[in-house]
PDB file of C-alpha atoms in Angstrom:
ATOM      1  CA  MET A1482       5.165  22.310   7.928  1.00  0.00           C
ATOM      2  CA  VAL A1483       6.975  21.088  11.047  1.00  0.00           C
ATOM      3  CA  LYS A1484       4.314  18.425  11.638  1.00  0.00           C
ATOM      4  CA  LEU A1485       4.353  17.407   7.985  1.00  0.00           C
ATOM      5  CA  ARG A1486       8.116  17.015   7.979  1.00  0.00           C
ATOM      6  CA  ARG A1487       7.940  15.011  11.200  1.00  0.00           C
ATOM      7  CA  PHE A1488       5.293  12.743   9.696  1.00  0.00           C
ATOM      8  CA  LEU A1489       7.342  12.132   6.547  1.00  0.00           C
ATOM      9  CA  VAL A1490      10.502  11.425   8.538  1.00  0.00           C
ATOM     10  CA  MET A1491       8.565   8.984  10.715  1.00  0.00           C
ATOM     11  CA  ILE A1492       7.314   7.205   7.604  1.00  0.00           C
ATOM     12  CA  GLN A1493      10.834   6.873   6.231  1.00  0.00           C
ATOM     13  CA  GLU A1494      12.159   5.568   9.531  1.00  0.00           C
ATOM     14  CA  ASP A1495       9.371   2.979   9.827  1.00  0.00           C
ATOM     15  CA  TYR A1496      10.460   1.261   6.633  1.00  0.00           C
ATOM     16  CA  HIS A1497      13.208  -1.339   7.036  1.00  0.00           C
ATOM     17  CA  SER A1498      16.270  -0.309   5.060  1.00  0.00           C
ATOM     18  CA  GLN A1499      17.620  -3.872   5.228  1.00  0.00           C
ATOM     19  CA  ASN A1500      14.754  -5.053   3.009  1.00  0.00           C
ATOM     20  CA  PRO A1501      16.052  -5.172  -0.575  1.00  0.00           C
ATOM     21  CA  TYR A1502      12.617  -4.313  -1.993  1.00  0.00           C
ATOM     22  CA  HIS A1503      10.016  -3.358   0.602  1.00  0.00           C
ATOM     23  CA  ASN A1504      11.764  -0.263   1.912  1.00  0.00           C
ATOM     24  CA  ALA A1505      11.374   3.527   1.862  1.00  0.00           C
ATOM     25  CA  VAL A1506      12.595   3.753  -1.736  1.00  0.00           C
ATOM     26  CA  HIS A1507       9.759   1.465  -2.830  1.00  0.00           C
ATOM     27  CA  ALA A1508       7.324   3.660  -0.899  1.00  0.00           C
ATOM     28  CA  ALA A1509       8.666   6.753  -2.665  1.00  0.00           C
ATOM     29  CA  ASP A1510       8.436   4.984  -6.029  1.00  0.00           C
ATOM     30  CA  VAL A1511       4.794   4.040  -5.448  1.00  0.00           C
ATOM     31  CA  THR A1512       3.941   7.531  -4.183  1.00  0.00           C
ATOM     32  CA  GLN A1513       5.495   9.110  -7.279  1.00  0.00           C
ATOM     33  CA  ALA A1514       3.503   6.771  -9.528  1.00  0.00           C
ATOM     34  CA  MET A1515       0.304   7.531  -7.612  1.00  0.00           C
ATOM     35  CA  HIS A1516       0.969  11.249  -8.040  1.00  0.00           C
ATOM     36  CA  CYS A1517       1.335  10.748 -11.801  1.00  0.00           C
ATOM     37  CA  TYR A1518      -1.949   8.836 -12.005  1.00  0.00           C
ATOM     38  CA  LEU A1519      -3.751  11.534 -10.035  1.00  0.00           C
ATOM     39  CA  ARG A1520      -2.386  14.124 -12.465  1.00  0.00           C
ATOM     40  CA  GLU A1521      -3.884  12.359 -15.490  1.00  0.00           C
ATOM     41  CA  PRO A1522      -6.350  14.898 -16.995  1.00  0.00           C
ATOM     42  CA  LYS A1523      -9.475  12.707 -16.847  1.00  0.00           C
ATOM     43  CA  LEU A1524      -8.825  11.820 -13.229  1.00  0.00           C
ATOM     44  CA  ALA A1525      -7.409  15.172 -12.133  1.00  0.00           C
ATOM     45  CA  SER A1526     -10.595  16.922 -13.242  1.00  0.00           C
ATOM     46  CA  SER A1527     -12.727  14.682 -11.016  1.00  0.00           C
ATOM     47  CA  VAL A1528     -10.805  13.944  -7.831  1.00  0.00           C
ATOM     48  CA  THR A1529     -11.089  16.266  -4.853  1.00  0.00           C
ATOM     49  CA  PRO A1530      -8.214  17.581  -2.716  1.00  0.00           C
ATOM     50  CA  TRP A1531      -9.394  15.095  -0.071  1.00  0.00           C
ATOM     51  CA  ASP A1532      -9.068  12.232  -2.562  1.00  0.00           C
ATOM     52  CA  VAL A1533      -5.549  13.331  -3.498  1.00  0.00           C
ATOM     53  CA  LEU A1534      -4.541  13.592   0.160  1.00  0.00           C
ATOM     54  CA  LEU A1535      -5.849  10.109   0.937  1.00  0.00           C
ATOM     55  CA  GLY A1536      -4.230   8.635  -2.153  1.00  0.00           C
ATOM     56  CA  LEU A1537      -0.781  10.042  -1.466  1.00  0.00           C
ATOM     57  CA  ILE A1538      -0.785   9.163   2.241  1.00  0.00           C
ATOM     58  CA  ALA A1539      -1.934   5.620   1.451  1.00  0.00           C
ATOM     59  CA  ALA A1540       0.767   5.275  -1.207  1.00  0.00           C
ATOM     60  CA  ALA A1541       3.499   6.489   1.140  1.00  0.00           C
ATOM     61  CA  THR A1542       2.418   4.176   3.965  1.00  0.00           C
ATOM     62  CA  HIS A1543       1.077   1.153   2.062  1.00  0.00           C
ATOM     63  CA  ASP A1544       4.015  -1.112   3.094  1.00  0.00           C
ATOM     64  CA  LEU A1545       4.921   0.557   6.384  1.00  0.00           C
ATOM     65  CA  ASP A1546       6.996  -1.629   8.739  1.00  0.00           C
ATOM     66  CA  HIS A1547       7.104  -4.438   6.169  1.00  0.00           C
ATOM     67  CA  PRO A1548       9.000  -7.412   7.667  1.00  0.00           C
ATOM     68  CA  GLY A1549      10.447  -8.516   4.322  1.00  0.00           C
ATOM     69  CA  VAL A1550       8.431 -11.741   4.138  1.00  0.00           C
ATOM     70  CA  ASN A1551       4.990 -12.489   2.736  1.00  0.00           C
ATOM     71  CA  GLN A1552       1.685 -13.407   4.333  1.00  0.00           C
ATOM     72  CA  PRO A1553       1.926 -17.214   3.881  1.00  0.00           C
ATOM     73  CA  PHE A1554       5.289 -17.135   5.664  1.00  0.00           C
ATOM     74  CA  LEU A1555       3.790 -15.214   8.600  1.00  0.00           C
ATOM     75  CA  ILE A1556       0.865 -17.616   8.804  1.00  0.00           C
ATOM     76  CA  LYS A1557       2.965 -20.790   8.597  1.00  0.00           C
ATOM     77  CA  THR A1558       5.366 -19.555  11.274  1.00  0.00           C
ATOM     78  CA  ASN A1559       2.495 -18.530  13.569  1.00  0.00           C
ATOM     79  CA  HIS A1560       3.796 -14.976  13.605  1.00  0.00           C
ATOM     80  CA  TYR A1561       2.044 -12.694  16.082  1.00  0.00           C
ATOM     81  CA  LEU A1562       0.774 -10.491  13.229  1.00  0.00           C
ATOM     82  CA  ALA A1563      -0.956 -13.470  11.624  1.00  0.00           C
ATOM     83  CA  THR A1564      -2.607 -14.234  14.945  1.00  0.00           C
ATOM     84  CA  LEU A1565      -3.537 -10.601  15.542  1.00  0.00           C
ATOM     85  CA  TYR A1566      -5.244 -10.230  12.158  1.00  0.00           C
ATOM     86  CA  LYS A1567      -6.656 -13.764  12.025  1.00  0.00           C
ATOM     87  CA  ASN A1568      -4.666 -14.726   8.907  1.00  0.00           C
ATOM     88  CA  THR A1569      -6.564 -12.161   6.819  1.00  0.00           C
ATOM     89  CA  SER A1570      -4.728  -9.425   4.879  1.00  0.00           C
ATOM     90  CA  VAL A1571      -2.100  -9.712   7.585  1.00  0.00           C
ATOM     91  CA  LEU A1572       0.517  -7.375   6.131  1.00  0.00           C
ATOM     92  CA  GLU A1573      -1.964  -4.853   4.766  1.00  0.00           C
ATOM     93  CA  ASN A1574      -3.774  -4.588   8.103  1.00  0.00           C
ATOM     94  CA  HIS A1575      -0.432  -4.080   9.815  1.00  0.00           C
ATOM     95  CA  HIS A1576       0.628  -1.392   7.333  1.00  0.00           C
ATOM     96  CA  TRP A1577      -2.691   0.379   7.828  1.00  0.00           C
ATOM     97  CA  ARG A1578      -2.553   0.287  11.626  1.00  0.00           C
ATOM     98  CA  SER A1579       1.063   1.439  11.544  1.00  0.00           C
ATOM     99  CA  ALA A1580       0.045   4.364   9.336  1.00  0.00           C
ATOM    100  CA  VAL A1581      -2.744   5.299  11.732  1.00  0.00           C
ATOM    101  CA  GLY A1582      -0.261   5.210  14.598  1.00  0.00           C
ATOM    102  CA  LEU A1583       2.063   7.634  12.821  1.00  0.00           C
ATOM    103  CA  LEU A1584      -0.793   9.951  11.871  1.00  0.00           C
ATOM    104  CA  ARG A1585      -1.874  10.163  15.494  1.00  0.00           C
ATOM    105  CA  GLU A1586       1.636  10.423  16.907  1.00  0.00           C
ATOM    106  CA  SER A1587       2.656  13.177  14.493  1.00  0.00           C
ATOM    107  CA  GLY A1588      -0.470  15.212  15.198  1.00  0.00           C
ATOM    108  CA  LEU A1589      -0.499  16.206  11.528  1.00  0.00           C
ATOM    109  CA  PHE A1590      -4.283  16.478  11.425  1.00  0.00           C
ATOM    110  CA  SER A1591      -4.931  17.276  15.084  1.00  0.00           C
ATOM    111  CA  HIS A1592      -6.672  20.477  13.973  1.00  0.00           C
ATOM    112  CA  MET A1593      -9.405  18.457  12.263  1.00  0.00           C
ATOM    113  CA  PRO A1594     -12.602  17.270  13.980  1.00  0.00           C
ATOM    114  CA  LEU A1595     -12.373  13.773  15.451  1.00  0.00           C
ATOM    115  CA  GLU A1596     -14.976  12.388  13.044  1.00  0.00           C
ATOM    116  CA  SER A1597     -13.012  13.665  10.047  1.00  0.00           C
ATOM    117  CA  ARG A1598      -9.847  12.042  11.371  1.00  0.00           C
ATOM    118  CA  LYS A1599     -11.658   8.736  11.887  1.00  0.00           C
ATOM    119  CA  GLN A1600     -13.050   8.935   8.366  1.00  0.00           C
ATOM    120  CA  MET A1601      -9.555   9.586   7.014  1.00  0.00           C
ATOM    121  CA  GLU A1602      -8.107   6.604   8.874  1.00  0.00           C
ATOM    122  CA  THR A1603     -10.864   4.300   7.615  1.00  0.00           C
ATOM    123  CA  GLN A1604     -10.531   5.423   4.006  1.00  0.00           C
ATOM    124  CA  ILE A1605      -6.744   5.143   4.063  1.00  0.00           C
ATOM    125  CA  GLY A1606      -7.245   1.634   5.418  1.00  0.00           C
ATOM    126  CA  ALA A1607      -9.573   0.733   2.552  1.00  0.00           C
ATOM    127  CA  LEU A1608      -6.940   1.913   0.079  1.00  0.00           C
ATOM    128  CA  ILE A1609      -4.075   0.008   1.700  1.00  0.00           C
ATOM    129  CA  LEU A1610      -6.157  -3.168   2.068  1.00  0.00           C
ATOM    130  CA  ALA A1611      -6.785  -3.053  -1.686  1.00  0.00           C
ATOM    131  CA  THR A1612      -3.089  -3.820  -2.266  1.00  0.00           C
ATOM    132  CA  ASP A1613      -3.558  -7.356  -0.893  1.00  0.00           C
ATOM    133  CA  ILE A1614      -2.621  -9.466  -3.920  1.00  0.00           C
ATOM    134  CA  SER A1615      -4.680 -12.387  -2.601  1.00  0.00           C
ATOM    135  CA  ARG A1616      -7.825 -10.254  -3.110  1.00  0.00           C
ATOM    136  CA  GLN A1617      -6.838  -9.148  -6.607  1.00  0.00           C
ATOM    137  CA  ASN A1618      -9.786 -10.762  -8.401  1.00  0.00           C
ATOM    138  CA  GLU A1619     -12.259  -9.234  -5.969  1.00  0.00           C
ATOM    139  CA  TYR A1620     -11.239  -5.674  -6.855  1.00  0.00           C
ATOM    140  CA  LEU A1621     -10.710  -6.348 -10.554  1.00  0.00           C
ATOM    141  CA  SER A1622     -14.138  -7.972 -10.885  1.00  0.00           C
ATOM    142  CA  LEU A1623     -15.853  -5.032  -9.212  1.00  0.00           C
ATOM    143  CA  PHE A1624     -14.007  -2.522 -11.378  1.00  0.00           C
ATOM    144  CA  ARG A1625     -14.672  -4.473 -14.583  1.00  0.00           C
ATOM    145  CA  SER A1626     -18.354  -4.792 -13.747  1.00  0.00           C
ATOM    146  CA  HIS A1627     -18.642  -0.999 -13.595  1.00  0.00           C
ATOM    147  CA  LEU A1628     -16.766  -0.664 -16.880  1.00  0.00           C
ATOM    148  CA  ASP A1629     -18.930  -3.315 -18.572  1.00  0.00           C
ATOM    149  CA  ARG A1630     -22.120  -1.586 -17.419  1.00  0.00           C
ATOM    150  CA  GLY A1631     -20.723   1.838 -18.249  1.00  0.00           C
ATOM    151  CA  ASP A1632     -21.928   3.206 -14.924  1.00  0.00           C
ATOM    152  CA  LEU A1633     -18.631   4.331 -13.391  1.00  0.00           C
ATOM    153  CA  CYS A1634     -19.362   7.876 -12.231  1.00  0.00           C
ATOM    154  CA  LEU A1635     -16.527   9.955 -10.799  1.00  0.00           C
ATOM    155  CA  GLU A1636     -19.042  12.346  -9.291  1.00  0.00           C
ATOM    156  CA  ASP A1637     -19.885   9.515  -6.897  1.00  0.00           C
ATOM    157  CA  ALA A1638     -17.460   9.457  -3.943  1.00  0.00           C
ATOM    158  CA  ARG A1639     -17.688   5.655  -3.735  1.00  0.00           C
ATOM    159  CA  HIS A1640     -16.697   5.276  -7.372  1.00  0.00           C
ATOM    160  CA  ARG A1641     -13.827   7.727  -6.975  1.00  0.00           C
ATOM    161  CA  HIS A1642     -12.627   5.701  -4.008  1.00  0.00           C
ATOM    162  CA  LEU A1643     -12.693   2.532  -6.111  1.00  0.00           C
ATOM    163  CA  VAL A1644     -10.636   4.296  -8.778  1.00  0.00           C
ATOM    164  CA  LEU A1645      -8.163   5.364  -6.074  1.00  0.00           C
ATOM    165  CA  GLN A1646      -7.916   1.739  -4.962  1.00  0.00           C
ATOM    166  CA  MET A1647      -7.200   0.635  -8.521  1.00  0.00           C
ATOM    167  CA  ALA A1648      -4.669   3.442  -8.970  1.00  0.00           C
ATOM    168  CA  LEU A1649      -2.814   2.398  -5.819  1.00  0.00           C
ATOM    169  CA  LYS A1650      -2.841  -1.243  -6.914  1.00  0.00           C
ATOM    170  CA  CYS A1651      -1.304  -0.198 -10.239  1.00  0.00           C
ATOM    171  CA  ALA A1652       1.242   2.077  -8.569  1.00  0.00           C
ATOM    172  CA  ASP A1653       2.283  -0.749  -6.246  1.00  0.00           C
ATOM    173  CA  ILE A1654       3.281  -2.994  -9.155  1.00  0.00           C
ATOM    174  CA  CYS A1655       4.316  -0.357 -11.704  1.00  0.00           C
ATOM    175  CA  ASN A1656       7.978  -1.422 -11.835  1.00  0.00           C
ATOM    176  CA  PRO A1657       7.677  -3.072 -15.288  1.00  0.00           C
ATOM    177  CA  CYS A1658       6.367   0.247 -16.648  1.00  0.00           C
ATOM    178  CA  ARG A1659       9.531   2.113 -15.675  1.00  0.00           C
ATOM    179  CA  THR A1660      12.518   2.490 -17.958  1.00  0.00           C
ATOM    180  CA  TRP A1661      14.406  -0.750 -18.577  1.00  0.00           C
ATOM    181  CA  GLU A1662      17.270   0.186 -16.254  1.00  0.00           C
ATOM    182  CA  LEU A1663      14.925   1.013 -13.367  1.00  0.00           C
ATOM    183  CA  SER A1664      12.681  -1.965 -14.042  1.00  0.00           C
ATOM    184  CA  LYS A1665      15.689  -4.295 -14.076  1.00  0.00           C
ATOM    185  CA  GLN A1666      16.930  -2.920 -10.750  1.00  0.00           C
ATOM    186  CA  TRP A1667      13.529  -3.409  -9.120  1.00  0.00           C
ATOM    187  CA  SER A1668      13.313  -6.936 -10.490  1.00  0.00           C
ATOM    188  CA  GLU A1669      16.691  -7.759  -8.980  1.00  0.00           C
ATOM    189  CA  LYS A1670      15.696  -6.260  -5.624  1.00  0.00           C
ATOM    190  CA  VAL A1671      12.417  -8.145  -5.331  1.00  0.00           C
ATOM    191  CA  THR A1672      14.138 -11.380  -6.401  1.00  0.00           C
ATOM    192  CA  GLU A1673      16.786 -10.842  -3.729  1.00  0.00           C
ATOM    193  CA  GLU A1674      14.072 -10.392  -1.109  1.00  0.00           C
ATOM    194  CA  PHE A1675      12.364 -13.596  -2.263  1.00  0.00           C
ATOM    195  CA  PHE A1676      15.658 -15.473  -1.894  1.00  0.00           C
ATOM    196  CA  HIS A1677      16.057 -14.050   1.610  1.00  0.00           C
ATOM    197  CA  GLN A1678      12.642 -15.421   2.484  1.00  0.00           C
ATOM    198  CA  GLY A1679      13.616 -18.772   0.973  1.00  0.00           C
ATOM    199  CA  ARG A1680      16.589 -18.936   3.316  1.00  0.00           C
ATOM    200  CA  TYR A1681      14.358 -18.078   6.281  1.00  0.00           C
ATOM    201  CA  ARG A1682      12.000 -20.887   5.269  1.00  0.00           C
ATOM    202  CA  LYS A1683      14.867 -23.386   5.204  1.00  0.00           C
ATOM    203  CA  GLU A1684      15.957 -22.237   8.650  1.00  0.00           C
ATOM    204  CA  VAL A1685      12.522 -22.966  10.098  1.00  0.00           C
ATOM    205  CA  SER A1686      11.975 -26.045   7.886  1.00  0.00           C
ATOM    206  CA  ILE A1687       8.680 -25.096   6.274  1.00  0.00           C
ATOM    207  CA  GLY A1688       9.612 -25.788   2.642  1.00  0.00           C
ATOM    208  CA  CYS A1689       9.097 -23.819  -0.557  1.00  0.00           C
ATOM    209  CA  GLU A1690       5.999 -22.052  -1.869  1.00  0.00           C
ATOM    210  CA  SER A1691       4.779 -19.487  -4.351  1.00  0.00           C
ATOM    211  CA  ILE A1692       6.681 -16.192  -4.237  1.00  0.00           C
ATOM    212  CA  LEU A1693       3.369 -14.336  -3.977  1.00  0.00           C
TER     213      LEU A1693
END
């Protein structure tokens, strides 16, 4: 329990409280939504404890150390993260690697075999990378193809993982599904963060762009 608490505190501290939207409250909101999805009877009867663990950790860490600006901004300003990840899923790769760092530093799963820990890190990465909005069609097309063929089988670990990816994607953008008061607050927060980025863009003279 001590290691778990340390891990959770580290997660909270690695989110930037000055971000109006991408902060620890957003992470908690997404984690709560993910928990609800995993509790849905049809899914709950098929997922394993391992699946649930991966899903909740990925949800809690999916925006870890978010800088409050989007990927195009990082690329256009030649940010070191854009260079490090070769302009590909820049934020999501950073969130994943940050999550791995906290997992290792906390020692939460130090009792597990090395191969199991590596597998966990890779699968958490695959979940977090699925939240990249620029790859939305890729994941939706794959999921729809299984639905159209009727061959989605939750006994297959690969298919369960795809469902976890879709669940996390839904949890990440579930704000409109909340009550009106909550949804309105989230809308105001994300708009405020977009305006902050707009001001940063003016400061570095790179013009306007899509908010996504």
